[in-house]
């Protein structure tokens, strides 16, 4: 196994978990596509929205890394990607400074966004930062009490899609609501699969995810239903006359069903990380299909 120098650039890159940035980018891309279809796309605020989303995702990754380690969740039997604090790649003091830096950088991008969106977006930005901490920190960490899926739908659906569109257009439409919900549901596939893979370890750690609460069978069905619901929701774009936005996302169902079959056949263990890669690819595919459909419509 390769040795990672403590607090090195490579250690920070691994801690930032760059593969998760695609999940942060997809909802913003959807908001931009909605704005483009409405004729109000602007490049500078769009870039700022991407920068805010990327920085907040890295900030959340640092926070989760730090507090999961303190709570003892990142043990030797961890099945997911290795964590920086648990592996000793980054010291706890350095991670505190990293969290402070990414939090302030997020605030900086959010401040610049206000010039395009208006002061009404201040509470939204503050909630993004607050819940990044509340997810794993504090006396009632939300991720440990089964609230993770709800937060994903909000902060990977309604907040990035809707607020990107509002920043660019100063409006909210029925199409935006559909896209927000679809984005949140499809993004939750990653968390659902993570929780399905880690169900035994989470039970030992006292992490009461939905899979721990309702069992592995329920987790498998929730994974399947999330993807199908996200895809079928897009059929509501027919009501707004956006034909391609309704049709193209249905192509997502084929790889989604294939990933679900792999999930069921593997059942448990590190081999599920292969399905995690398939899921991330499918989420990106869904985003591309919906964005293309919105632009063509």
PDB file of C-alpha atoms in Angstrom:
ATOM      1  CA  UNK A   1       0.000   0.000   0.000  1.00  0.00           C
ATOM      2  CA  UNK A   2       1.314   3.435  -0.952  1.00  0.00           C
ATOM      3  CA  UNK A   3       2.469   5.633   1.918  1.00  0.00           C
ATOM      4  CA  UNK A   4       0.812   9.071   1.929  1.00  0.00           C
ATOM      5  CA  UNK A   5       2.971  11.783   3.580  1.00  0.00           C
ATOM      6  CA  UNK A   6       1.121  13.433   6.471  1.00  0.00           C
ATOM      7  CA  UNK A   7      -0.577  16.749   5.581  1.00  0.00           C
ATOM      8  CA  UNK A   8       0.836  16.561   2.042  1.00  0.00           C
ATOM      9  CA  UNK A   9      -0.893  17.934  -1.034  1.00  0.00           C
ATOM     10  CA  UNK A  10      -1.816  14.396  -2.051  1.00  0.00           C
ATOM     11  CA  UNK A  11      -3.312  13.794   1.386  1.00  0.00           C
ATOM     12  CA  UNK A  12      -5.508  16.880   1.051  1.00  0.00           C
ATOM     13  CA  UNK A  13      -6.609  15.867  -2.446  1.00  0.00           C
ATOM     14  CA  UNK A  14      -7.632  12.436  -1.171  1.00  0.00           C
ATOM     15  CA  UNK A  15      -9.443  14.002   1.795  1.00  0.00           C
ATOM     16  CA  UNK A  16     -11.355  16.293  -0.576  1.00  0.00           C
ATOM     17  CA  UNK A  17     -12.657  13.165  -2.366  1.00  0.00           C
ATOM     18  CA  UNK A  18     -12.644  14.663  -5.872  1.00  0.00           C
ATOM     19  CA  UNK A  19     -14.913  11.917  -7.221  1.00  0.00           C
ATOM     20  CA  UNK A  20     -17.773  13.407  -5.171  1.00  0.00           C
ATOM     21  CA  UNK A  21     -17.505  16.730  -7.008  1.00  0.00           C
ATOM     22  CA  UNK A  22     -19.493  15.331  -9.936  1.00  0.00           C
ATOM     23  CA  UNK A  23     -22.447  14.892  -7.571  1.00  0.00           C
ATOM     24  CA  UNK A  24     -22.098  18.558  -6.578  1.00  0.00           C
ATOM     25  CA  UNK A  25     -21.830  19.730 -10.180  1.00  0.00           C
ATOM     26  CA  UNK A  26     -24.842  17.887 -11.619  1.00  0.00           C
ATOM     27  CA  UNK A  27     -27.578  19.852  -9.752  1.00  0.00           C
ATOM     28  CA  UNK A  28     -25.935  23.185 -10.630  1.00  0.00           C
ATOM     29  CA  UNK A  29     -25.709  22.071 -14.248  1.00  0.00           C
ATOM     30  CA  UNK A  30     -29.434  21.334 -14.168  1.00  0.00           C
ATOM     31  CA  UNK A  31     -30.142  24.815 -12.798  1.00  0.00           C
ATOM     32  CA  UNK A  32     -28.047  26.321 -15.583  1.00  0.00           C
ATOM     33  CA  UNK A  33     -29.875  24.254 -18.217  1.00  0.00           C
ATOM     34  CA  UNK A  34     -33.226  25.428 -16.883  1.00  0.00           C
ATOM     35  CA  UNK A  35     -31.999  29.019 -17.066  1.00  0.00           C
ATOM     36  CA  UNK A  36     -30.727  28.463 -20.608  1.00  0.00           C
ATOM     37  CA  UNK A  37     -34.085  27.070 -21.701  1.00  0.00           C
ATOM     38  CA  UNK A  38     -35.709  30.198 -20.221  1.00  0.00           C
ATOM     39  CA  UNK A  39     -33.258  32.454 -22.059  1.00  0.00           C
ATOM     40  CA  UNK A  40     -31.593  33.859 -18.924  1.00  0.00           C
ATOM     41  CA  UNK A  41     -28.281  32.001 -18.710  1.00  0.00           C
ATOM     42  CA  UNK A  42     -25.293  34.102 -17.534  1.00  0.00           C
ATOM     43  CA  UNK A  43     -21.772  32.710 -17.410  1.00  0.00           C
ATOM     44  CA  UNK A  44     -20.290  34.583 -14.403  1.00  0.00           C
ATOM     45  CA  UNK A  45     -22.996  33.789 -11.808  1.00  0.00           C
ATOM     46  CA  UNK A  46     -23.127  30.244 -13.177  1.00  0.00           C
ATOM     47  CA  UNK A  47     -19.394  29.811 -12.510  1.00  0.00           C
ATOM     48  CA  UNK A  48     -19.838  31.236  -9.009  1.00  0.00           C
ATOM     49  CA  UNK A  49     -22.612  28.726  -8.307  1.00  0.00           C
ATOM     50  CA  UNK A  50     -20.318  25.898  -9.419  1.00  0.00           C
ATOM     51  CA  UNK A  51     -17.489  27.195  -7.216  1.00  0.00           C
ATOM     52  CA  UNK A  52     -19.801  27.456  -4.206  1.00  0.00           C
ATOM     53  CA  UNK A  53     -21.092  23.912  -4.783  1.00  0.00           C
ATOM     54  CA  UNK A  54     -17.592  22.471  -5.190  1.00  0.00           C
ATOM     55  CA  UNK A  55     -16.220  24.228  -2.111  1.00  0.00           C
ATOM     56  CA  UNK A  56     -19.215  23.262   0.036  1.00  0.00           C
ATOM     57  CA  UNK A  57     -18.843  19.626  -1.061  1.00  0.00           C
ATOM     58  CA  UNK A  58     -15.168  19.606  -0.076  1.00  0.00           C
ATOM     59  CA  UNK A  59     -16.031  21.372   3.190  1.00  0.00           C
ATOM     60  CA  UNK A  60     -18.651  18.729   3.979  1.00  0.00           C
ATOM     61  CA  UNK A  61     -16.177  15.951   3.139  1.00  0.00           C
ATOM     62  CA  UNK A  62     -13.607  17.435   5.538  1.00  0.00           C
ATOM     63  CA  UNK A  63     -16.215  17.860   8.282  1.00  0.00           C
ATOM     64  CA  UNK A  64     -17.513  14.293   7.882  1.00  0.00           C
ATOM     65  CA  UNK A  65     -13.959  12.927   7.858  1.00  0.00           C
ATOM     66  CA  UNK A  66     -13.116  14.780  11.071  1.00  0.00           C
ATOM     67  CA  UNK A  67     -16.253  14.067  13.114  1.00  0.00           C
ATOM     68  CA  UNK A  68     -16.735  10.459  11.965  1.00  0.00           C
ATOM     69  CA  UNK A  69     -13.197   9.797  13.183  1.00  0.00           C
ATOM     70  CA  UNK A  70     -13.918  11.442  16.539  1.00  0.00           C
ATOM     71  CA  UNK A  71     -17.087   9.354  16.913  1.00  0.00           C
ATOM     72  CA  UNK A  72     -15.151   6.163  16.146  1.00  0.00           C
ATOM     73  CA  UNK A  73     -17.136   5.350  12.998  1.00  0.00           C
ATOM     74  CA  UNK A  74     -14.064   4.967  10.760  1.00  0.00           C
ATOM     75  CA  UNK A  75     -12.775   1.687  12.134  1.00  0.00           C
ATOM     76  CA  UNK A  76     -10.505  -0.927  10.579  1.00  0.00           C
ATOM     77  CA  UNK A  77     -13.528  -2.793   9.210  1.00  0.00           C
ATOM     78  CA  UNK A  78     -14.564   0.209   7.080  1.00  0.00           C
ATOM     79  CA  UNK A  79     -15.705  -0.933   3.620  1.00  0.00           C
ATOM     80  CA  UNK A  80     -15.868   2.424   1.849  1.00  0.00           C
ATOM     81  CA  UNK A  81     -13.049   4.674   0.616  1.00  0.00           C
ATOM     82  CA  UNK A  82     -10.369   5.315   3.219  1.00  0.00           C
ATOM     83  CA  UNK A  83     -10.677   8.467   5.325  1.00  0.00           C
ATOM     84  CA  UNK A  84      -7.815  10.923   5.803  1.00  0.00           C
ATOM     85  CA  UNK A  85      -7.970  11.361   9.592  1.00  0.00           C
ATOM     86  CA  UNK A  86      -8.450   7.660  10.273  1.00  0.00           C
ATOM     87  CA  UNK A  87      -5.485   6.779   8.058  1.00  0.00           C
ATOM     88  CA  UNK A  88      -3.282   9.464   9.611  1.00  0.00           C
ATOM     89  CA  UNK A  89      -2.869  11.254   6.293  1.00  0.00           C
ATOM     90  CA  UNK A  90      -4.017  14.512   7.902  1.00  0.00           C
ATOM     91  CA  UNK A  91      -3.663  15.441  11.562  1.00  0.00           C
ATOM     92  CA  UNK A  92      -6.713  16.575  13.521  1.00  0.00           C
ATOM     93  CA  UNK A  93      -5.324  20.092  13.990  1.00  0.00           C
ATOM     94  CA  UNK A  94      -4.597  20.402  10.278  1.00  0.00           C
ATOM     95  CA  UNK A  95      -8.100  19.184   9.433  1.00  0.00           C
ATOM     96  CA  UNK A  96      -9.584  21.838  11.731  1.00  0.00           C
ATOM     97  CA  UNK A  97      -7.688  24.489   9.756  1.00  0.00           C
ATOM     98  CA  UNK A  98      -8.790  22.876   6.488  1.00  0.00           C
ATOM     99  CA  UNK A  99     -12.433  23.003   7.577  1.00  0.00           C
ATOM    100  CA  UNK A 100     -12.066  26.663   8.596  1.00  0.00           C
ATOM    101  CA  UNK A 101     -10.488  27.528   5.233  1.00  0.00           C
ATOM    102  CA  UNK A 102     -13.080  25.771   3.052  1.00  0.00           C
ATOM    103  CA  UNK A 103     -15.909  27.223   5.158  1.00  0.00           C
ATOM    104  CA  UNK A 104     -14.572  30.764   4.692  1.00  0.00           C
ATOM    105  CA  UNK A 105     -13.970  30.144   0.983  1.00  0.00           C
ATOM    106  CA  UNK A 106     -17.580  28.950   0.623  1.00  0.00           C
ATOM    107  CA  UNK A 107     -18.734  32.153   2.331  1.00  0.00           C
ATOM    108  CA  UNK A 108     -16.632  34.181  -0.091  1.00  0.00           C
ATOM    109  CA  UNK A 109     -18.195  32.578  -3.173  1.00  0.00           C
ATOM    110  CA  UNK A 110     -21.628  32.939  -1.577  1.00  0.00           C
ATOM    111  CA  UNK A 111     -20.978  36.642  -0.958  1.00  0.00           C
ATOM    112  CA  UNK A 112     -20.167  37.166  -4.640  1.00  0.00           C
ATOM    113  CA  UNK A 113     -23.329  35.297  -5.655  1.00  0.00           C
ATOM    114  CA  UNK A 114     -25.381  37.842  -3.690  1.00  0.00           C
ATOM    115  CA  UNK A 115     -24.535  40.503  -6.290  1.00  0.00           C
ATOM    116  CA  UNK A 116     -26.566  38.481  -8.796  1.00  0.00           C
ATOM    117  CA  UNK A 117     -29.195  36.791  -6.630  1.00  0.00           C
ATOM    118  CA  UNK A 118     -29.992  39.345  -3.939  1.00  0.00           C
ATOM    119  CA  UNK A 119     -29.813  39.413  -0.147  1.00  0.00           C
ATOM    120  CA  UNK A 120     -32.673  36.928   0.130  1.00  0.00           C
ATOM    121  CA  UNK A 121     -30.150  34.160  -0.575  1.00  0.00           C
ATOM    122  CA  UNK A 122     -28.184  34.829   2.632  1.00  0.00           C
ATOM    123  CA  UNK A 123     -30.318  32.451   4.772  1.00  0.00           C
ATOM    124  CA  UNK A 124     -29.892  29.699   2.173  1.00  0.00           C
ATOM    125  CA  UNK A 125     -26.110  30.034   2.224  1.00  0.00           C
ATOM    126  CA  UNK A 126     -26.039  30.018   6.020  1.00  0.00           C
ATOM    127  CA  UNK A 127     -28.204  26.889   6.112  1.00  0.00           C
ATOM    128  CA  UNK A 128     -25.824  25.135   3.693  1.00  0.00           C
ATOM    129  CA  UNK A 129     -22.920  25.786   6.048  1.00  0.00           C
ATOM    130  CA  UNK A 130     -24.914  24.981   9.197  1.00  0.00           C
ATOM    131  CA  UNK A 131     -26.160  21.621   7.934  1.00  0.00           C
ATOM    132  CA  UNK A 132     -22.723  20.680   6.622  1.00  0.00           C
ATOM    133  CA  UNK A 133     -21.744  20.624  10.304  1.00  0.00           C
ATOM    134  CA  UNK A 134     -24.992  19.250  11.723  1.00  0.00           C
ATOM    135  CA  UNK A 135     -24.764  16.233   9.396  1.00  0.00           C
ATOM    136  CA  UNK A 136     -22.117  14.523  11.564  1.00  0.00           C
ATOM    137  CA  UNK A 137     -21.300  17.036  14.332  1.00  0.00           C
ATOM    138  CA  UNK A 138     -23.023  18.063  17.527  1.00  0.00           C
ATOM    139  CA  UNK A 139     -25.032  16.169  20.144  1.00  0.00           C
ATOM    140  CA  UNK A 140     -27.613  15.073  17.529  1.00  0.00           C
ATOM    141  CA  UNK A 141     -25.700  14.296  14.293  1.00  0.00           C
ATOM    142  CA  UNK A 142     -28.386  14.050  11.629  1.00  0.00           C
ATOM    143  CA  UNK A 143     -26.633  11.335   9.611  1.00  0.00           C
ATOM    144  CA  UNK A 144     -26.674   9.100  12.695  1.00  0.00           C
ATOM    145  CA  UNK A 145     -30.433   9.442  13.134  1.00  0.00           C
ATOM    146  CA  UNK A 146     -31.682   8.618   9.636  1.00  0.00           C
ATOM    147  CA  UNK A 147     -32.004  12.168   8.274  1.00  0.00           C
ATOM    148  CA  UNK A 148     -29.313  11.803   5.617  1.00  0.00           C
ATOM    149  CA  UNK A 149     -31.693  10.948   2.787  1.00  0.00           C
ATOM    150  CA  UNK A 150     -33.913  13.951   3.479  1.00  0.00           C
ATOM    151  CA  UNK A 151     -30.889  16.254   3.549  1.00  0.00           C
ATOM    152  CA  UNK A 152     -29.628  14.882   0.230  1.00  0.00           C
ATOM    153  CA  UNK A 153     -32.971  15.633  -1.432  1.00  0.00           C
ATOM    154  CA  UNK A 154     -32.847  19.181  -0.067  1.00  0.00           C
ATOM    155  CA  UNK A 155     -29.172  20.024  -0.545  1.00  0.00           C
ATOM    156  CA  UNK A 156     -28.569  18.092  -3.780  1.00  0.00           C
ATOM    157  CA  UNK A 157     -31.975  18.921  -5.211  1.00  0.00           C
ATOM    158  CA  UNK A 158     -33.933  21.974  -4.170  1.00  0.00           C
ATOM    159  CA  UNK A 159     -31.023  24.116  -2.972  1.00  0.00           C
ATOM    160  CA  UNK A 160     -28.484  23.770  -5.822  1.00  0.00           C
ATOM    161  CA  UNK A 161     -30.951  23.383  -8.706  1.00  0.00           C
ATOM    162  CA  UNK A 162     -33.486  25.918  -7.494  1.00  0.00           C
ATOM    163  CA  UNK A 163     -31.038  28.487  -6.173  1.00  0.00           C
ATOM    164  CA  UNK A 164     -28.858  28.334  -9.286  1.00  0.00           C
ATOM    165  CA  UNK A 165     -31.945  28.962 -11.398  1.00  0.00           C
ATOM    166  CA  UNK A 166     -33.093  31.760  -9.072  1.00  0.00           C
ATOM    167  CA  UNK A 167     -29.656  33.402  -9.173  1.00  0.00           C
ATOM    168  CA  UNK A 168     -29.762  33.439 -12.964  1.00  0.00           C
ATOM    169  CA  UNK A 169     -33.455  34.159 -13.524  1.00  0.00           C
ATOM    170  CA  UNK A 170     -34.907  35.582 -10.270  1.00  0.00           C
ATOM    171  CA  UNK A 171     -37.867  33.266 -10.703  1.00  0.00           C
ATOM    172  CA  UNK A 172     -39.225  29.826  -9.813  1.00  0.00           C
ATOM    173  CA  UNK A 173     -41.310  27.642 -12.119  1.00  0.00           C
ATOM    174  CA  UNK A 174     -43.073  24.296 -12.137  1.00  0.00           C
ATOM    175  CA  UNK A 175     -40.226  22.914 -14.284  1.00  0.00           C
ATOM    176  CA  UNK A 176     -37.733  23.946 -11.602  1.00  0.00           C
ATOM    177  CA  UNK A 177     -39.698  22.061  -8.941  1.00  0.00           C
ATOM    178  CA  UNK A 178     -39.711  18.887 -11.059  1.00  0.00           C
ATOM    179  CA  UNK A 179     -35.976  19.136 -11.742  1.00  0.00           C
ATOM    180  CA  UNK A 180     -35.220  19.787  -8.060  1.00  0.00           C
ATOM    181  CA  UNK A 181     -37.110  16.726  -6.892  1.00  0.00           C
ATOM    182  CA  UNK A 182     -35.690  14.473  -9.608  1.00  0.00           C
ATOM    183  CA  UNK A 183     -32.146  15.657  -8.875  1.00  0.00           C
ATOM    184  CA  UNK A 184     -32.532  15.090  -5.140  1.00  0.00           C
ATOM    185  CA  UNK A 185     -33.955  11.596  -5.551  1.00  0.00           C
ATOM    186  CA  UNK A 186     -31.328  10.424  -8.023  1.00  0.00           C
ATOM    187  CA  UNK A 187     -28.528  11.913  -5.894  1.00  0.00           C
ATOM    188  CA  UNK A 188     -29.788   9.946  -2.901  1.00  0.00           C
ATOM    189  CA  UNK A 189     -28.860   6.731  -4.726  1.00  0.00           C
ATOM    190  CA  UNK A 190     -25.227   7.187  -3.655  1.00  0.00           C
ATOM    191  CA  UNK A 191     -26.114   7.598   0.009  1.00  0.00           C
ATOM    192  CA  UNK A 192     -28.558   4.691  -0.098  1.00  0.00           C
ATOM    193  CA  UNK A 193     -25.925   2.395  -1.573  1.00  0.00           C
ATOM    194  CA  UNK A 194     -23.293   3.600   0.908  1.00  0.00           C
ATOM    195  CA  UNK A 195     -25.665   2.896   3.790  1.00  0.00           C
ATOM    196  CA  UNK A 196     -26.582  -0.489   2.305  1.00  0.00           C
ATOM    197  CA  UNK A 197     -22.899  -1.468   2.052  1.00  0.00           C
ATOM    198  CA  UNK A 198     -22.087  -0.200   5.571  1.00  0.00           C
ATOM    199  CA  UNK A 199     -25.220  -1.479   7.316  1.00  0.00           C
ATOM    200  CA  UNK A 200     -23.413  -3.894   9.641  1.00  0.00           C
ATOM    201  CA  UNK A 201     -20.705  -1.381  10.593  1.00  0.00           C
ATOM    202  CA  UNK A 202     -23.292   1.397  11.045  1.00  0.00           C
ATOM    203  CA  UNK A 203     -25.325  -0.802  13.373  1.00  0.00           C
ATOM    204  CA  UNK A 204     -22.267  -1.333  15.564  1.00  0.00           C
ATOM    205  CA  UNK A 205     -21.495   2.419  15.500  1.00  0.00           C
ATOM    206  CA  UNK A 206     -25.047   3.315  16.485  1.00  0.00           C
ATOM    207  CA  UNK A 207     -25.682   5.010  13.148  1.00  0.00           C
ATOM    208  CA  UNK A 208     -29.415   4.577  12.565  1.00  0.00           C
ATOM    209  CA  UNK A 209     -29.688   4.981   8.800  1.00  0.00           C
ATOM    210  CA  UNK A 210     -32.852   3.942   6.998  1.00  0.00           C
ATOM    211  CA  UNK A 211     -31.161   0.687   5.963  1.00  0.00           C
ATOM    212  CA  UNK A 212     -30.225  -0.061   9.582  1.00  0.00           C
ATOM    213  CA  UNK A 213     -33.756   0.801  10.739  1.00  0.00           C
ATOM    214  CA  UNK A 214     -35.679  -1.172   8.100  1.00  0.00           C
ATOM    215  CA  UNK A 215     -33.202  -3.815   6.956  1.00  0.00           C
ATOM    216  CA  UNK A 216     -31.192  -4.787   3.893  1.00  0.00           C
ATOM    217  CA  UNK A 217     -34.218  -5.878   1.854  1.00  0.00           C
ATOM    218  CA  UNK A 218     -35.855  -2.483   2.348  1.00  0.00           C
ATOM    219  CA  UNK A 219     -32.561  -0.820   1.367  1.00  0.00           C
ATOM    220  CA  UNK A 220     -32.471  -2.724  -1.916  1.00  0.00           C
ATOM    221  CA  UNK A 221     -36.041  -1.741  -2.747  1.00  0.00           C
ATOM    222  CA  UNK A 222     -35.499   1.884  -1.746  1.00  0.00           C
ATOM    223  CA  UNK A 223     -32.493   2.061  -4.071  1.00  0.00           C
ATOM    224  CA  UNK A 224     -34.561   0.722  -6.964  1.00  0.00           C
ATOM    225  CA  UNK A 225     -37.569   2.957  -6.251  1.00  0.00           C
ATOM    226  CA  UNK A 226     -35.486   6.122  -5.899  1.00  0.00           C
ATOM    227  CA  UNK A 227     -34.096   5.803  -9.421  1.00  0.00           C
ATOM    228  CA  UNK A 228     -37.391   4.819 -11.001  1.00  0.00           C
ATOM    229  CA  UNK A 229     -39.251   7.662  -9.277  1.00  0.00           C
ATOM    230  CA  UNK A 230     -36.651  10.235 -10.356  1.00  0.00           C
ATOM    231  CA  UNK A 231     -36.956   9.095 -13.952  1.00  0.00           C
ATOM    232  CA  UNK A 232     -40.757   8.913 -14.013  1.00  0.00           C
ATOM    233  CA  UNK A 233     -41.024  12.349 -12.388  1.00  0.00           C
ATOM    234  CA  UNK A 234     -39.493  13.782 -15.536  1.00  0.00           C
ATOM    235  CA  UNK A 235     -42.601  12.708 -17.454  1.00  0.00           C
ATOM    236  CA  UNK A 236     -44.275  15.664 -15.747  1.00  0.00           C
ATOM    237  CA  UNK A 237     -42.289  17.886 -18.118  1.00  0.00           C
ATOM    238  CA  UNK A 238     -44.910  16.872 -20.688  1.00  0.00           C
ATOM    239  CA  UNK A 239     -47.293  19.175 -18.823  1.00  0.00           C
ATOM    240  CA  UNK A 240     -44.979  22.107 -19.540  1.00  0.00           C
ATOM    241  CA  UNK A 241     -44.478  21.154 -23.187  1.00  0.00           C
ATOM    242  CA  UNK A 242     -40.829  20.085 -22.659  1.00  0.00           C
ATOM    243  CA  UNK A 243     -40.988  16.826 -24.601  1.00  0.00           C
ATOM    244  CA  UNK A 244     -37.289  15.928 -24.664  1.00  0.00           C
ATOM    245  CA  UNK A 245     -36.881  16.687 -20.957  1.00  0.00           C
ATOM    246  CA  UNK A 246     -39.574  14.081 -20.342  1.00  0.00           C
ATOM    247  CA  UNK A 247     -38.283  11.411 -22.735  1.00  0.00           C
ATOM    248  CA  UNK A 248     -34.481  11.423 -22.508  1.00  0.00           C
ATOM    249  CA  UNK A 249     -34.196  10.752 -18.726  1.00  0.00           C
ATOM    250  CA  UNK A 250     -36.133   7.500 -19.231  1.00  0.00           C
ATOM    251  CA  UNK A 251     -32.972   6.067 -20.829  1.00  0.00           C
ATOM    252  CA  UNK A 252     -31.442   6.214 -17.345  1.00  0.00           C
ATOM    253  CA  UNK A 253     -33.685   3.330 -16.274  1.00  0.00           C
ATOM    254  CA  UNK A 254     -31.691   0.720 -18.198  1.00  0.00           C
ATOM    255  CA  UNK A 255     -28.306   1.241 -16.480  1.00  0.00           C
ATOM    256  CA  UNK A 256     -30.102   1.867 -13.168  1.00  0.00           C
ATOM    257  CA  UNK A 257     -31.834  -1.507 -13.289  1.00  0.00           C
ATOM    258  CA  UNK A 258     -28.530  -3.123 -14.235  1.00  0.00           C
ATOM    259  CA  UNK A 259     -26.768  -1.539 -11.224  1.00  0.00           C
ATOM    260  CA  UNK A 260     -29.617  -2.660  -8.949  1.00  0.00           C
ATOM    261  CA  UNK A 261     -29.248  -6.256 -10.162  1.00  0.00           C
ATOM    262  CA  UNK A 262     -25.522  -6.111  -9.371  1.00  0.00           C
ATOM    263  CA  UNK A 263     -26.334  -4.679  -5.942  1.00  0.00           C
ATOM    264  CA  UNK A 264     -28.736  -7.544  -5.179  1.00  0.00           C
ATOM    265  CA  UNK A 265     -26.380 -10.258  -6.437  1.00  0.00           C
ATOM    266  CA  UNK A 266     -23.337  -8.924  -4.496  1.00  0.00           C
ATOM    267  CA  UNK A 267     -25.391  -8.213  -1.341  1.00  0.00           C
ATOM    268  CA  UNK A 268     -22.545  -7.162   0.979  1.00  0.00           C
ATOM    269  CA  UNK A 269     -18.842  -6.457   1.256  1.00  0.00           C
ATOM    270  CA  UNK A 270     -16.288  -4.259  -0.471  1.00  0.00           C
ATOM    271  CA  UNK A 271     -17.380  -5.591  -3.857  1.00  0.00           C
ATOM    272  CA  UNK A 272     -20.339  -3.196  -3.567  1.00  0.00           C
ATOM    273  CA  UNK A 273     -17.870  -0.357  -4.241  1.00  0.00           C
ATOM    274  CA  UNK A 274     -18.041  -1.459  -7.870  1.00  0.00           C
ATOM    275  CA  UNK A 275     -21.778  -0.749  -7.823  1.00  0.00           C
ATOM    276  CA  UNK A 276     -20.983   2.585  -6.177  1.00  0.00           C
ATOM    277  CA  UNK A 277     -18.949   3.493  -9.265  1.00  0.00           C
ATOM    278  CA  UNK A 278     -21.806   2.390 -11.514  1.00  0.00           C
ATOM    279  CA  UNK A 279     -24.232   4.472  -9.475  1.00  0.00           C
ATOM    280  CA  UNK A 280     -22.068   7.600  -9.720  1.00  0.00           C
ATOM    281  CA  UNK A 281     -21.849   7.083 -13.480  1.00  0.00           C
ATOM    282  CA  UNK A 282     -25.613   6.628 -13.726  1.00  0.00           C
ATOM    283  CA  UNK A 283     -26.293   9.817 -11.752  1.00  0.00           C
ATOM    284  CA  UNK A 284     -24.024  11.747 -14.123  1.00  0.00           C
ATOM    285  CA  UNK A 285     -25.823  10.138 -17.080  1.00  0.00           C
ATOM    286  CA  UNK A 286     -29.206  11.164 -15.662  1.00  0.00           C
ATOM    287  CA  UNK A 287     -27.981  14.728 -15.251  1.00  0.00           C
ATOM    288  CA  UNK A 288     -26.640  14.880 -18.797  1.00  0.00           C
ATOM    289  CA  UNK A 289     -29.833  13.410 -20.258  1.00  0.00           C
ATOM    290  CA  UNK A 290     -32.067  15.830 -18.368  1.00  0.00           C
ATOM    291  CA  UNK A 291     -29.862  18.831 -19.155  1.00  0.00           C
ATOM    292  CA  UNK A 292     -29.837  17.906 -22.833  1.00  0.00           C
ATOM    293  CA  UNK A 293     -33.600  17.403 -22.752  1.00  0.00           C
ATOM    294  CA  UNK A 294     -34.156  20.824 -21.167  1.00  0.00           C
ATOM    295  CA  UNK A 295     -31.931  22.545 -23.737  1.00  0.00           C
ATOM    296  CA  UNK A 296     -33.548  20.742 -26.692  1.00  0.00           C
ATOM    297  CA  UNK A 297     -37.001  21.576 -25.362  1.00  0.00           C
TER     298      UNK A 297
END
